[in-house]
CSV table of C-alpha atoms and ligand atoms in Angstrom, one decimal:
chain,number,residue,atom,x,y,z
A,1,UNK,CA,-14.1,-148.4,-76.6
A,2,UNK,CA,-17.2,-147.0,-74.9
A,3,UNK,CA,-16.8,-149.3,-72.1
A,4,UNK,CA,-13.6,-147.8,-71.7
A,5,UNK,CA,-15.1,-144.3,-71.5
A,6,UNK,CA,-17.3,-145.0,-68.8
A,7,UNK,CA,-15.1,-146.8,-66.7
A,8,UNK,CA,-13.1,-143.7,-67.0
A,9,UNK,CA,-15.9,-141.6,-66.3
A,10,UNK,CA,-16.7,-143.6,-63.4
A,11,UNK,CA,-12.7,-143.1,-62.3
A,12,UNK,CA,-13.4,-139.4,-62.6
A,13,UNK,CA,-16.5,-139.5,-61.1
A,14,UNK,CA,-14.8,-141.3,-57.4
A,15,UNK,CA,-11.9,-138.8,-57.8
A,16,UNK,CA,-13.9,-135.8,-57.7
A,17,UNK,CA,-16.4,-137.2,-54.8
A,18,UNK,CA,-13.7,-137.8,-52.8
A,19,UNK,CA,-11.6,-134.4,-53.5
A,20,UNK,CA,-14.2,-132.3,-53.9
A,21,UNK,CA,-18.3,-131.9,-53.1
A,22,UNK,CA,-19.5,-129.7,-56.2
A,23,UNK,CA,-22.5,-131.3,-57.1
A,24,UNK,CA,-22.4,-129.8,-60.7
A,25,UNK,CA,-19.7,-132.1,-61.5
A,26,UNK,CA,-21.9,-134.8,-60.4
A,27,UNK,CA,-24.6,-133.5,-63.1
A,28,UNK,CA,-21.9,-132.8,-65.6
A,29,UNK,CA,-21.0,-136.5,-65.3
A,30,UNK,CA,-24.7,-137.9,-65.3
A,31,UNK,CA,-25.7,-136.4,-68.4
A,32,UNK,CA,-22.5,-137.9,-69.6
A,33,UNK,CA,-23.0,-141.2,-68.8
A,34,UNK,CA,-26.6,-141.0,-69.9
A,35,UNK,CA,-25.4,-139.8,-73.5
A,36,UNK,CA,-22.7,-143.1,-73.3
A,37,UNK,CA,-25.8,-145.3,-72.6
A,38,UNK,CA,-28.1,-143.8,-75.2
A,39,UNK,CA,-25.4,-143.7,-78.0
A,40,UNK,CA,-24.4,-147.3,-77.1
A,41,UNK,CA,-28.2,-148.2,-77.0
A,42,UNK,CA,-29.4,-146.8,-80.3
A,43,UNK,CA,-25.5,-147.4,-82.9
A,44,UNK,CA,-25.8,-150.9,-83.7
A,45,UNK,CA,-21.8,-150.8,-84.8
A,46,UNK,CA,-20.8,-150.6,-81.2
A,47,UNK,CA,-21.8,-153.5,-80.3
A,48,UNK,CA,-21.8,-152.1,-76.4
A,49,UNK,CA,-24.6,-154.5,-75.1
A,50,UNK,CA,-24.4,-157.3,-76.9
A,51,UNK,CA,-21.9,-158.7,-80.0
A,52,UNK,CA,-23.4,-157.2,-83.0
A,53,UNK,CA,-22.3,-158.0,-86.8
A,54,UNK,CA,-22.2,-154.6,-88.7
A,55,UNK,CA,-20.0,-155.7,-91.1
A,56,UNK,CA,-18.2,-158.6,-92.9
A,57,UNK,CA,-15.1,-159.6,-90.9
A,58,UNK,CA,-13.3,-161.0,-94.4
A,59,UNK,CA,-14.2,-158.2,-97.2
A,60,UNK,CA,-13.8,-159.5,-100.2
A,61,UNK,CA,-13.4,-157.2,-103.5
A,62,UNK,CA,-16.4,-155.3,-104.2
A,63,UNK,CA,-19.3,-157.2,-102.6
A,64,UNK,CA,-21.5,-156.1,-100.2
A,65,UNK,CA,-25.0,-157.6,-98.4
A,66,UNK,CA,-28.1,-155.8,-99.2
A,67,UNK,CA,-30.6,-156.4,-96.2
A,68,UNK,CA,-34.8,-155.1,-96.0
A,69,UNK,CA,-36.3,-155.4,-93.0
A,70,UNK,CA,-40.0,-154.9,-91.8
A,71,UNK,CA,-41.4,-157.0,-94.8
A,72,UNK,CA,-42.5,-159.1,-96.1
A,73,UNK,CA,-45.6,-156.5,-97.8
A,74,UNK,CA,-46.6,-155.6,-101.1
A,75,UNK,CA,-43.5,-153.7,-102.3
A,76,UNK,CA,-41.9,-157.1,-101.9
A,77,UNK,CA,-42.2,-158.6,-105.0
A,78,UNK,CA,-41.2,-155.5,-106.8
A,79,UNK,CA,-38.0,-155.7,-104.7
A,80,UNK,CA,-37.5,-159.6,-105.6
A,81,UNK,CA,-37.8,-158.7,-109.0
A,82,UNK,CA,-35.2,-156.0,-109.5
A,83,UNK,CA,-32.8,-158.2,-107.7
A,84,UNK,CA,-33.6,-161.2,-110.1
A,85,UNK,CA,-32.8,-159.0,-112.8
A,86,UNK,CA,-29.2,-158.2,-111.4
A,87,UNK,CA,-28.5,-161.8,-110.4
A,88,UNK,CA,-28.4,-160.2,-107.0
A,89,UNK,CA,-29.1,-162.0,-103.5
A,90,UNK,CA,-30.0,-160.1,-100.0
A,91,UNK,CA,-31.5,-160.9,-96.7
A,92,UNK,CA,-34.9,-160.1,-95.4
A,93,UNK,CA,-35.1,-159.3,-91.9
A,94,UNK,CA,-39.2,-160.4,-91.9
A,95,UNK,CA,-41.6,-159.5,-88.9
A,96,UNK,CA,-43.6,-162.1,-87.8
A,97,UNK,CA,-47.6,-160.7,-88.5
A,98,UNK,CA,-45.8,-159.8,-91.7
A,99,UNK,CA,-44.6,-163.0,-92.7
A,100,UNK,CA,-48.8,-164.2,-91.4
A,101,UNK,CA,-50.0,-161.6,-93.7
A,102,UNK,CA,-47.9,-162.8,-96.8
A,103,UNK,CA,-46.8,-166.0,-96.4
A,104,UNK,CA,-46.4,-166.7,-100.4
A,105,UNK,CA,-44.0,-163.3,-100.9
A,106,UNK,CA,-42.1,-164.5,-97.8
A,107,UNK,CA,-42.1,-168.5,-100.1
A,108,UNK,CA,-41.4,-166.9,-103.2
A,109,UNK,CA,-37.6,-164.7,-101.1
A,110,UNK,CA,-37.2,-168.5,-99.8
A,111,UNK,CA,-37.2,-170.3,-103.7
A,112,UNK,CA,-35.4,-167.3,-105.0
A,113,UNK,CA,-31.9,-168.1,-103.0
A,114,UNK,CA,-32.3,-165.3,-100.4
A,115,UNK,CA,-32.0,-165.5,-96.9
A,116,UNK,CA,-34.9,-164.7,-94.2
A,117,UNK,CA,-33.8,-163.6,-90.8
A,118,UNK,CA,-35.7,-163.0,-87.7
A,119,UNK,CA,-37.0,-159.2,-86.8
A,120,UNK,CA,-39.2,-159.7,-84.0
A,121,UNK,CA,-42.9,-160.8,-83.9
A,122,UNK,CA,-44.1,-157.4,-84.0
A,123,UNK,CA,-42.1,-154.9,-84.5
A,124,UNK,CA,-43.0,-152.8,-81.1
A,125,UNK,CA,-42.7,-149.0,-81.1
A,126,UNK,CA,-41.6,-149.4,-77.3
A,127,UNK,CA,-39.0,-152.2,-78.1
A,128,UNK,CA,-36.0,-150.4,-76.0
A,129,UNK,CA,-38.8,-150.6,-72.8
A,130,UNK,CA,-39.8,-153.9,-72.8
A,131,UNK,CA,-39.2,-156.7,-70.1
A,132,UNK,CA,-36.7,-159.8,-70.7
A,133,UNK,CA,-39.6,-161.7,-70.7
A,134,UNK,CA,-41.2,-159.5,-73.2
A,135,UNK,CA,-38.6,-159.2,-75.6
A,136,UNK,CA,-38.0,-163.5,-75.4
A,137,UNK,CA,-41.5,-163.6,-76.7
A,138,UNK,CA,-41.2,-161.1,-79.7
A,139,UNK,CA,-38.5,-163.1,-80.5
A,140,UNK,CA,-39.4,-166.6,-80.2
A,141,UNK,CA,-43.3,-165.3,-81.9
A,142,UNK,CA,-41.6,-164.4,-85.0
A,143,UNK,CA,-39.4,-167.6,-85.1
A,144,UNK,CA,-42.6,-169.7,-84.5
A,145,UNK,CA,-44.2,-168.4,-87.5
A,146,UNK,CA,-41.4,-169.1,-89.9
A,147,UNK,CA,-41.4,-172.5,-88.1
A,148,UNK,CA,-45.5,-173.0,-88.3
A,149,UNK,CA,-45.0,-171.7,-92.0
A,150,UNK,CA,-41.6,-173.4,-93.8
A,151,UNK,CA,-40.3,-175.6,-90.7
A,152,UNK,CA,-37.2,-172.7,-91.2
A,153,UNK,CA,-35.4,-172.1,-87.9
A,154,UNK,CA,-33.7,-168.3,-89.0
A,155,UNK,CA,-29.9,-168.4,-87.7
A,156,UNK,CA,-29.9,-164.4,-87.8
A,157,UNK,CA,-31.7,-161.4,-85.8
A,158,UNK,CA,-31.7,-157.9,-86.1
A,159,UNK,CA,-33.2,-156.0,-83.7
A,160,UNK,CA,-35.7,-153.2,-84.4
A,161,UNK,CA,-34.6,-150.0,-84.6
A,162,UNK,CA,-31.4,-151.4,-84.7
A,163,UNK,CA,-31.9,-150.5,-80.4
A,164,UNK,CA,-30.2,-152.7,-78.0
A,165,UNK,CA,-30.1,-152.9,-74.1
A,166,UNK,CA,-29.4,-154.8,-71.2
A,167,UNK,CA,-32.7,-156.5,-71.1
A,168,UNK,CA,-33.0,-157.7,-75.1
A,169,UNK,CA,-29.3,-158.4,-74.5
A,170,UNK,CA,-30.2,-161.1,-71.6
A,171,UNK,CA,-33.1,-162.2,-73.9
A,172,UNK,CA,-30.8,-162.6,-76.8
A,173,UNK,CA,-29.1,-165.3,-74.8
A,174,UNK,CA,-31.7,-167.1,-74.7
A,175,UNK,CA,-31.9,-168.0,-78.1
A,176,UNK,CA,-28.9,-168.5,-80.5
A,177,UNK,CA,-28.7,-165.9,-82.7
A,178,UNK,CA,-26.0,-163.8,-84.6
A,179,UNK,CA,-27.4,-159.9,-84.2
A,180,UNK,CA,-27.0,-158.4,-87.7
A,181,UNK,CA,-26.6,-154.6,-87.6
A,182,UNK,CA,-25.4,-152.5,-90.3
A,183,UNK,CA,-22.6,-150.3,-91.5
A,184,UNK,CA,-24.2,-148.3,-93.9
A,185,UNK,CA,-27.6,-146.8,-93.6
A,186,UNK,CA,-30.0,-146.0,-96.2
A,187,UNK,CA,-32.3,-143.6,-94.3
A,188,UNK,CA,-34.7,-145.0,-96.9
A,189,UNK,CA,-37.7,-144.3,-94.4
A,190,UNK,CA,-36.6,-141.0,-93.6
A,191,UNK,CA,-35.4,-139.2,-96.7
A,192,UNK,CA,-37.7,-137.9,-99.5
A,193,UNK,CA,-36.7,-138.8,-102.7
A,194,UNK,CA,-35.1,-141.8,-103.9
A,195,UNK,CA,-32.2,-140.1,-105.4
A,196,UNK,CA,-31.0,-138.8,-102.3
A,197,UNK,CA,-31.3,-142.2,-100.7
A,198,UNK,CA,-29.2,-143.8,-103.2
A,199,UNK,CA,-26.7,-141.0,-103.0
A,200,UNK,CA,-26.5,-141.6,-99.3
A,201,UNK,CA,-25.5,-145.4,-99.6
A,202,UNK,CA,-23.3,-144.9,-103.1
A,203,UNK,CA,-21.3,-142.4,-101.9
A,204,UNK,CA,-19.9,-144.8,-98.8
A,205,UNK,CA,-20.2,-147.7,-99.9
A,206,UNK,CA,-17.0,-150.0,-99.9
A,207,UNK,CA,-16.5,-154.1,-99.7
A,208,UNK,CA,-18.0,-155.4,-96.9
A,209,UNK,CA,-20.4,-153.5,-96.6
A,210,UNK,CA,-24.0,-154.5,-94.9
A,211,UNK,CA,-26.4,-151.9,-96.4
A,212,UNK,CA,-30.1,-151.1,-94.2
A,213,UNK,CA,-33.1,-150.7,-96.4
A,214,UNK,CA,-36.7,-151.6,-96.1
A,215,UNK,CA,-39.1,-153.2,-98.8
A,216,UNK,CA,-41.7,-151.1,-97.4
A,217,UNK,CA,-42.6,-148.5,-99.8
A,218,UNK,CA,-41.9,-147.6,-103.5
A,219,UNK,CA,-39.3,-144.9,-102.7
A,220,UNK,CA,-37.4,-148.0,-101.5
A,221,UNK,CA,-38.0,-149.7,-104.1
A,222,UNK,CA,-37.2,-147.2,-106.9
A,223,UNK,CA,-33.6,-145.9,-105.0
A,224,UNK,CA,-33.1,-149.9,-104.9
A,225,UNK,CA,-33.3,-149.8,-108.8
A,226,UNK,CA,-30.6,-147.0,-108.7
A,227,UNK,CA,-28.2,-148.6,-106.5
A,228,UNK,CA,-28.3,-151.7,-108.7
A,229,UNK,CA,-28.0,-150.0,-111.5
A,230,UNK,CA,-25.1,-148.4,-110.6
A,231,UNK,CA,-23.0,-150.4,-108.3
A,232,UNK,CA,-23.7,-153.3,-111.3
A,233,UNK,CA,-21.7,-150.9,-113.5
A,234,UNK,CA,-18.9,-150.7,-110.8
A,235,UNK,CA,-19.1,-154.3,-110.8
A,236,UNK,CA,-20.2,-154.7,-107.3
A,237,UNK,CA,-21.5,-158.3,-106.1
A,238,UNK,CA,-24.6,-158.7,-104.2
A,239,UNK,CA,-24.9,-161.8,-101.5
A,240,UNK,CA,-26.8,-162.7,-98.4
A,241,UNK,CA,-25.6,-162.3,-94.8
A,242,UNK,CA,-25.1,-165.7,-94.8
A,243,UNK,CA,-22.4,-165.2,-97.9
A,244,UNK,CA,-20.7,-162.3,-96.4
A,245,UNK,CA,-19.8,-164.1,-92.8
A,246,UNK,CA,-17.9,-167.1,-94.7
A,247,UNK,CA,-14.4,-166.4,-95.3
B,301,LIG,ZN1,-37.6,-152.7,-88.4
């Protein structure tokens, strides 16, 4: 759809060069097709760069994949636990120094039936800026530690911040990964309490459904225990990625 914008831009862009010289249109339409670019770059459901799953493809009836990224760390287990007691599988999106720095939390999501996916070696602030070569190795770091460490080749990546871009778009091709986004977003890292990061997922959440979090700080954990709680009563079913793609 976006691409379809822009090309349309573009259209409008020729048209008015050639009928007319007002440069303001020509700064109208560059701050448009900036805003495209940045939109497309930053909303993972787009998939404008590269194909992105946000979502299952073949819903099925009340079960959705929970996903944490940025682990594994000491809020970890606490996560692992709550899901245990709900009978409940999701998908880790591990960094690599992470998965260094706790390599028996990241053994103990592996025995437990959940599945690990790739999230860069190292999580860089200045991820959208970074070279294809750059990118390649952030990628292929993190997939050599959870070689090195369980002889685990992961089949998925997300990519941080959920940004995307030409360059990690080429360097995505390098490798052969499905890109997991998301559909609904907890905001867990953002908002204050963990009631109102539970009533941000519960009050969208439908079959289907790949929901963000992070198993990064208690909040997390504690609007984790909510949603559980909850969507157990509404007899809601919990998988991994890896569930939700089959048919
Ligand atoms: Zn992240």
């Amino acid at each position: 759809m976006l691409r379809k914008i822009i090309y349309i831009l573009f259209f409008i862009l020729a048209v008015l060069l050639l009928y007319n010289s007002f440069y303001w249109w020509l700064s109208l339409l560059s701050f448009l097709f900036i805003g495209v670019l940045s939109w497309g770059s930053f909303d993972v459901r787009l998939s404008f760069f590269t194909p992105i799953i946000s979502k299952s493809p073949y819903p099925k009836h009340r079960t959705i994949a929970l996903t944490f990224d940025d682990g594994p760390t000491n809020f970890t287990p606490q996560v692992l636990d709550l899901l245990k007691k709900h009978n409940a599988k999701a998908t880790f999106f591990c960094i690599g120094t992470q998965l260094e720095k706790h390599p028996e939390i990241a053994q103990r999501i592996f025995e437990e039936g959940h599945c690990l996916g790739n999230h860069s070696y190292s999580h860089p602030t200045k991820m959208g800026f970074l070279s294809v070569e750059e990118v390649s190795s952030e990628i292929e770091g993190c997939e050599q530690v959870f070689f090195r460490q369980f002889n685990f080749k992961p089949d998925y990546y997300r990519p941080p911040f959920g940004v995307t871009n030409p360059k990690i778009a080429k360097a995505l091709k390098r490798f052969d990964y499905k890109v997991i986004g998301w559909n609904n977003r907890s905001l867990d890292t953002v908002l204050k309490s963990e009631q109102a990061i539970f009533e941000r997922v519960y009050k969208k959440v439908k079959s289907g459904d790949i929901v963000l979090m992070h198993d990064t700080s208690l909040k997390s954990v504690l609007a984790l225990e909510l949603l559980l709680n909850q969507l157990s009563v509404d007899n809601y079913r919990f998988v991994t990625i890896d569930e939700l793609l089959n048919k």
